[in-house]
Tab-separated table of C-alpha atoms in Angstrom:
chain	number	residue	atom	x	y	z
V	29	MET	CA	-38.225	29.707	44.296
V	30	ARG	CA	-38.386	31.175	41.063
V	31	LYS	CA	-34.446	31.583	40.867
V	32	TYR	CA	-33.946	28.319	41.209
V	33	LEU	CA	-36.420	27.526	38.475
V	34	PHE	CA	-34.641	29.781	36.501
V	35	ALA	CA	-31.130	28.507	37.128
V	36	GLU	CA	-32.421	25.081	36.254
V	37	ILE	CA	-33.594	25.980	33.095
V	38	TYR	CA	-30.423	27.788	32.322
V	39	TYR	CA	-28.126	24.217	32.741
V	40	ILE	CA	-30.657	22.380	30.862
V	41	LEU	CA	-30.646	24.825	27.977
V	42	ALA	CA	-26.798	24.964	28.604
V	43	VAL	CA	-26.124	20.607	28.221
V	44	ILE	CA	-28.405	20.426	25.224
V	45	LEU	CA	-26.832	23.001	23.391
V	46	LEU	CA	-23.617	21.245	24.329
V	47	LEU	CA	-24.429	18.007	22.925
V	48	LEU	CA	-25.842	19.246	19.707
V	49	ALA	CA	-22.683	20.822	19.035
V	50	SER	CA	-21.161	17.616	19.878
V	51	CYS	CA	-23.371	15.669	17.666
V	52	ASP	CA	-22.572	18.389	14.850
V	53	LYS	CA	-19.038	17.317	14.870
V	54	ASN	CA	-19.040	13.919	14.956
V	55	VAL	CA	-21.281	13.671	11.983
V	56	LEU	CA	-19.101	16.219	9.913
V	57	ASN	CA	-16.158	13.630	11.428
V	58	THR	CA	-17.532	10.552	9.957
V	59	THR	CA	-18.935	12.023	6.649
V	60	GLU	CA	-15.592	13.722	5.240
V	61	VAL	CA	-12.961	11.028	7.025
V	62	ASN	CA	-14.514	7.649	7.367
V	63	ARG	CA	-16.910	6.900	4.785
V	64	LEU	CA	-16.532	6.312	0.951
V	65	THR	CA	-19.413	7.511	-1.165
V	66	ASN	CA	-21.128	4.484	-3.380
V	67	GLN	CA	-19.068	6.166	-6.642
V	68	GLU	CA	-15.659	5.578	-4.834
V	69	ALA	CA	-13.051	3.198	-4.120
V	70	GLN	CA	-9.796	3.147	-2.252
V	71	VAL	CA	-6.341	2.039	-4.416
V	72	LYS	CA	-2.702	2.521	-3.047
V	73	VAL	CA	0.020	2.604	-5.119
V	74	VAL	CA	3.609	0.888	-5.734
V	75	PHE	CA	5.544	2.001	-8.434
V	76	THR	CA	8.542	-0.759	-8.436
V	77	THR	CA	9.732	-0.289	-11.745
V	78	ALA	CA	13.579	0.249	-11.208
V	79	TYR	CA	15.432	3.124	-13.741
V	80	ARG	CA	18.786	3.641	-13.407
V	81	SER	CA	18.485	6.764	-12.955
V	82	ASN	CA	16.023	6.644	-9.628
V	83	PRO	CA	14.166	9.157	-10.797
V	84	SER	CA	11.154	11.574	-8.433
V	85	TYR	CA	7.820	11.316	-9.649
V	86	TYR	CA	4.107	11.859	-8.694
V	87	ILE	CA	1.158	10.021	-8.827
V	88	TYR	CA	-1.977	11.011	-11.005
V	89	LEU	CA	-5.623	10.077	-10.450
V	90	ASN	CA	-8.026	10.737	-13.789
V	91	GLY	CA	-5.303	13.089	-14.609
V	92	GLN	CA	-5.547	14.853	-11.047
V	93	ARG	CA	-2.328	14.794	-9.207
V	94	SER	CA	-2.815	12.542	-6.199
V	95	SER	CA	0.667	12.802	-4.465
V	96	SER	CA	3.531	15.069	-3.223
V	97	ILE	CA	6.901	14.444	-4.931
V	98	ILE	CA	7.813	10.401	-4.006
V	99	GLY	CA	11.634	10.773	-3.839
V	100	PRO	CA	14.651	8.030	-3.449
V	101	THR	CA	15.869	7.647	-0.297
V	102	SER	CA	19.127	7.505	-1.258
V	103	THR	CA	21.061	6.851	-4.696
V	104	THR	CA	21.379	3.072	-4.053
V	105	ALA	CA	18.198	2.626	-2.662
V	106	PRO	CA	15.230	2.143	-5.049
V	107	ASN	CA	12.303	4.309	-5.017
V	108	ILE	CA	9.518	1.157	-4.341
V	109	THR	CA	7.437	3.651	-1.023
V	110	PRO	CA	3.714	2.560	-1.385
V	111	PHE	CA	2.037	5.549	-2.062
V	112	PRO	CA	0.455	6.395	0.588
V	113	GLY	CA	1.057	4.279	3.587
V	114	GLY	CA	4.373	2.420	3.405
V	115	GLY	CA	6.148	-0.825	4.073
V	116	LEU	CA	9.056	-2.814	5.036
V	117	ASN	CA	12.828	-2.358	2.848
V	118	THR	CA	10.894	0.663	0.795
V	119	GLY	CA	11.846	3.337	2.605
V	120	GLY	CA	7.958	4.220	3.200
V	121	GLY	CA	6.460	4.438	6.681
V	122	SER	CA	4.393	2.152	8.604
V	123	THR	CA	0.729	3.016	7.817
V	124	ALA	CA	-1.337	1.379	5.663
V	125	ASP	CA	-3.514	4.411	3.997
V	126	TYR	CA	-5.252	4.253	0.714
V	127	LEU	CA	-6.246	6.985	-1.699
V	128	ARG	CA	-9.546	7.352	-2.832
V	129	ILE	CA	-10.521	6.898	-6.491
V	130	ALA	CA	-13.639	6.972	-8.059
V	131	ALA	CA	-15.291	3.495	-9.368
V	132	GLY	CA	-15.316	2.374	-12.441
V	133	GLN	CA	-13.259	2.351	-14.946
V	134	SER	CA	-10.016	4.892	-13.881
V	135	THR	CA	-6.763	5.709	-14.532
V	136	VAL	CA	-3.915	5.886	-12.520
V	137	SER	CA	-0.520	7.323	-14.041
V	138	VAL	CA	3.241	7.915	-12.699
V	139	ALA	CA	5.007	10.989	-14.484
V	140	VAL	CA	8.195	13.005	-13.363
V	141	PRO	CA	6.680	16.755	-14.366
V	142	LYS	CA	8.440	19.457	-15.496
V	143	LYS	CA	9.218	22.444	-13.901
V	144	GLY	CA	6.243	24.328	-12.653
V	145	THR	CA	3.889	21.842	-14.283
V	146	VAL	CA	1.030	19.731	-12.193
V	147	THR	CA	-0.631	17.625	-14.849
V	148	PRO	CA	0.600	14.412	-16.751
V	149	GLU	CA	0.252	15.648	-20.068
V	150	ASP	CA	2.944	18.470	-19.308
V	151	SER	CA	5.092	15.910	-18.002
V	152	LEU	CA	7.533	12.904	-18.702
V	153	GLN	CA	5.185	9.535	-17.865
V	154	LEU	CA	6.364	6.656	-16.620
V	155	ALA	CA	3.813	4.056	-16.471
V	156	THR	CA	0.248	4.351	-16.386
V	157	SER	CA	-2.932	1.747	-16.673
V	158	GLN	CA	-6.776	2.080	-16.746
V	159	ASN	CA	-8.972	-0.912	-14.507
V	160	THR	CA	-12.123	-1.025	-12.986
V	161	TYR	CA	-12.679	-0.681	-9.499
V	162	GLU	CA	-15.532	-1.532	-7.540
V	163	SER	CA	-17.119	0.418	-5.099
V	164	GLY	CA	-16.150	0.036	-1.426
V	165	LYS	CA	-12.758	-2.225	-2.011
V	166	LYS	CA	-9.672	-1.537	-1.357
V	167	TYR	CA	-6.946	-2.167	-4.478
V	168	THR	CA	-3.087	-2.194	-4.497
V	169	LEU	CA	-1.692	-1.078	-7.926
V	170	TYR	CA	1.883	-2.636	-8.693
V	171	PHE	CA	4.025	-1.567	-11.698
V	172	ALA	CA	7.415	-3.712	-12.820
V	173	ASP	CA	9.683	-4.089	-14.998
V	174	THR	CA	10.293	-0.727	-17.324
V	175	SER	CA	10.382	0.556	-20.729
V	176	THR	CA	8.224	-1.726	-23.488
V	177	ASN	CA	7.555	-3.921	-20.924
V	178	LEU	CA	6.108	-2.138	-18.451
V	179	THR	CA	3.549	-3.957	-16.577
V	180	SER	CA	0.778	-3.754	-13.826
V	181	VAL	CA	-1.173	-5.705	-11.341
V	182	LEU	CA	-4.241	-4.967	-9.784
V	183	VAL	CA	-4.729	-6.716	-6.594
V	184	VAL	CA	-7.601	-6.777	-4.183
V	185	ASP	CA	-6.750	-6.541	-0.957
V	186	SER	CA	-8.523	-8.834	1.935
V	187	LEU	CA	-8.165	-7.112	4.768
V	188	ASN	CA	-9.720	-9.406	7.630
V	189	ALA	CA	-7.733	-9.824	10.672
V	190	PRO	CA	-6.574	-12.812	11.377
V	191	ASP	CA	-6.762	-14.126	15.221
V	192	SER	CA	-4.712	-12.651	17.861
V	193	GLY	CA	-1.263	-13.968	18.067
V	194	PHE	CA	-0.788	-14.151	14.349
V	195	THR	CA	-0.138	-11.896	10.792
V	196	LYS	CA	-1.727	-12.253	7.691
V	197	PHE	CA	0.437	-12.327	4.458
V	198	LYS	CA	0.046	-12.550	0.414
V	199	PHE	CA	2.780	-12.965	-1.580
V	200	VAL	CA	3.206	-11.125	-5.331
V	201	ASN	CA	5.788	-12.018	-7.757
V	202	LEU	CA	7.467	-8.776	-9.577
V	203	MET	CA	10.284	-10.271	-10.904
V	204	PRO	CA	10.225	-10.709	-14.579
V	205	ASP	CA	13.281	-12.686	-15.448
V	206	VAL	CA	12.641	-16.196	-13.333
V	207	SER	CA	11.200	-18.338	-15.785
V	208	ALA	CA	10.382	-21.016	-13.004
V	209	GLY	CA	8.688	-18.720	-10.698
V	210	LEU	CA	9.231	-18.098	-7.558
V	211	ASP	CA	8.735	-19.781	-3.862
V	212	LEU	CA	8.775	-17.784	-0.786
V	213	TYR	CA	10.117	-19.022	2.573
V	214	ILE	CA	10.460	-17.694	5.975
V	215	GLY	CA	12.688	-19.327	7.602
V	216	THR	CA	12.918	-22.455	6.294
V	217	VAL	CA	9.244	-23.074	5.933
V	218	LYS	CA	7.718	-22.702	2.265
V	219	VAL	CA	4.587	-20.338	2.491
V	220	ALA	CA	3.961	-19.989	-1.024
V	221	SER	CA	5.019	-22.273	-4.108
V	222	ALA	CA	5.501	-21.256	-7.504
V	223	ILE	CA	4.210	-18.252	-8.102
V	224	PRO	CA	4.552	-17.167	-11.896
V	225	TYR	CA	5.533	-13.864	-12.622
V	226	LYS	CA	2.547	-10.683	-11.751
V	227	GLY	CA	1.191	-13.839	-9.817
V	228	VAL	CA	-0.313	-13.714	-6.426
V	229	SER	CA	-0.668	-16.158	-3.907
V	230	PRO	CA	-3.331	-17.155	-2.022
V	231	SER	CA	-3.387	-15.428	1.963
V	232	PHE	CA	-1.731	-17.140	4.670
V	233	VAL	CA	-0.912	-16.627	8.350
V	234	VAL	CA	2.270	-16.562	10.718
V	235	PRO	CA	2.626	-16.783	14.318
V	236	THR	CA	3.773	-13.688	15.573
V	237	ASN	CA	6.412	-15.417	17.566
V	238	ASN	CA	8.157	-17.219	14.577
V	239	THR	CA	11.365	-18.820	15.311
V	240	SER	CA	12.319	-16.877	11.959
V	241	THR	CA	11.974	-13.221	10.677
V	242	THR	CA	14.265	-14.068	7.641
V	243	TRP	CA	12.611	-14.277	4.288
V	244	ALA	CA	13.680	-15.957	1.466
V	245	ILE	CA	13.013	-16.448	-2.196
V	246	ARG	CA	14.391	-19.500	-4.344
V	247	PRO	CA	13.357	-20.506	-7.553
V	248	ALA	CA	10.112	-22.627	-8.039
V	249	GLY	CA	10.679	-26.366	-6.625
V	250	ALA	CA	14.460	-25.617	-5.924
V	251	ALA	CA	15.514	-27.418	-2.658
V	252	SER	CA	15.051	-25.311	0.479
V	253	THR	CA	19.048	-25.633	1.196
V	254	THR	CA	19.422	-24.049	-2.048
V	255	THR	CA	21.149	-20.282	-1.608
V	256	ALA	CA	17.911	-17.604	-2.145
V	257	LEU	CA	17.961	-15.254	-4.504
V	258	ALA	CA	17.231	-12.779	-2.132
V	259	THR	CA	16.513	-12.681	1.703
V	260	TYR	CA	15.272	-9.804	3.732
V	261	ALA	CA	15.066	-10.193	8.000
V	262	SER	CA	12.615	-7.941	10.190
V	263	ALA	CA	10.853	-8.621	13.144
V	264	SER	CA	8.550	-5.397	12.403
V	265	ALA	CA	6.617	-7.745	10.307
V	266	LEU	CA	4.995	-10.022	12.220
V	267	ALA	CA	2.980	-7.613	14.072
V	268	ASN	CA	-0.184	-8.603	15.805
V	269	ARG	CA	-3.192	-9.160	13.486
V	270	ARG	CA	-1.960	-6.692	10.898
V	271	VAL	CA	-2.167	-7.566	7.051
V	272	LEU	CA	0.983	-7.271	4.414
V	273	THR	CA	2.066	-8.256	1.476
V	274	VAL	CA	4.571	-9.867	0.662
V	275	ILE	CA	6.863	-8.386	-2.331
V	276	ALA	CA	9.889	-9.942	-5.020
V	277	ARG	CA	10.631	-6.779	-7.477
V	278	GLY	CA	13.769	-6.784	-9.562
V	279	TYR	CA	15.713	-8.264	-11.926
V	280	ASN	CA	17.647	-11.553	-10.894
V	281	ALA	CA	20.472	-11.348	-13.608
V	282	ILE	CA	21.190	-8.129	-11.581
V	283	THR	CA	23.373	-8.958	-9.102
V	284	THR	CA	25.917	-6.012	-8.027
V	285	ALA	CA	24.691	-4.353	-4.453
V	286	SER	CA	24.637	-0.765	-5.102
V	287	ASP	CA	22.355	-1.319	-8.354
V	288	ILE	CA	19.353	-0.091	-8.002
V	289	ARG	CA	17.733	-2.470	-10.070
V	290	ARG	CA	19.003	-5.522	-7.725
V	291	LYS	CA	16.570	-8.602	-7.024
V	292	THR	CA	14.788	-7.608	-3.394
V	293	ILE	CA	12.602	-8.378	-1.132
V	294	CYS	CA	9.865	-5.897	0.314
V	295	LEU	CA	7.010	-5.787	2.575
V	296	VAL	CA	3.608	-3.294	1.737
V	297	PHE	CA	1.266	-2.535	5.206
V	298	ASN	CA	-2.454	-3.251	3.797
V	299	GLN	CA	-3.744	-3.121	7.654
């Protein structure tokens, strides 16, 4: 009888120890991976600034290097990979990741480092932007134009997923040389109207079985039959319950297909 009693006690103790070990592991993962502190926000950086030299660059958050080297995918492909994460027609992946950033006043910089250095002070700085970030929120920071005209747009990303059978979008106009603003179409349907440079449209949804998967931009007020300034087609954009941002970038005046500064439609994954 005592033999069975000891075996039963040993079994119970083993189960308890196993449960404790599992609990510790779950707590560690939740704390380190999924939870932000109340002093943190999240940001994704999209460097749409097109220099003819198409340089590789690093991203810095508050003076600390926060990315691997981001380089062009080819000599004719503009290097506008959203970091971290990705998008369509960007050279990036298909995830919707964000970086942690300190809430309050924080600085994001883009720089080409000197060989063997890791600080922006020792680098050729291409862009910098200081903004106020609210804890718990997700943002995308877009850089546009070049040189003394370089500017940035900080957008709060609302990531509430749409109903099943739909994809949610917003539109950001990053083309500086279309004074009338831009209309955005998918197929023959206008989904955003007269969005000015650096403007952001309200969110809108598109059914995943939409008859067209071709995006087009036209000058604000132009007829839907007018030749589009740029188009981009991808069925991958209409993924069920995903959230994306459509961006128009580059310069309308540049029409050469091989010029990395040409007008282009891209999409960024937010969710």
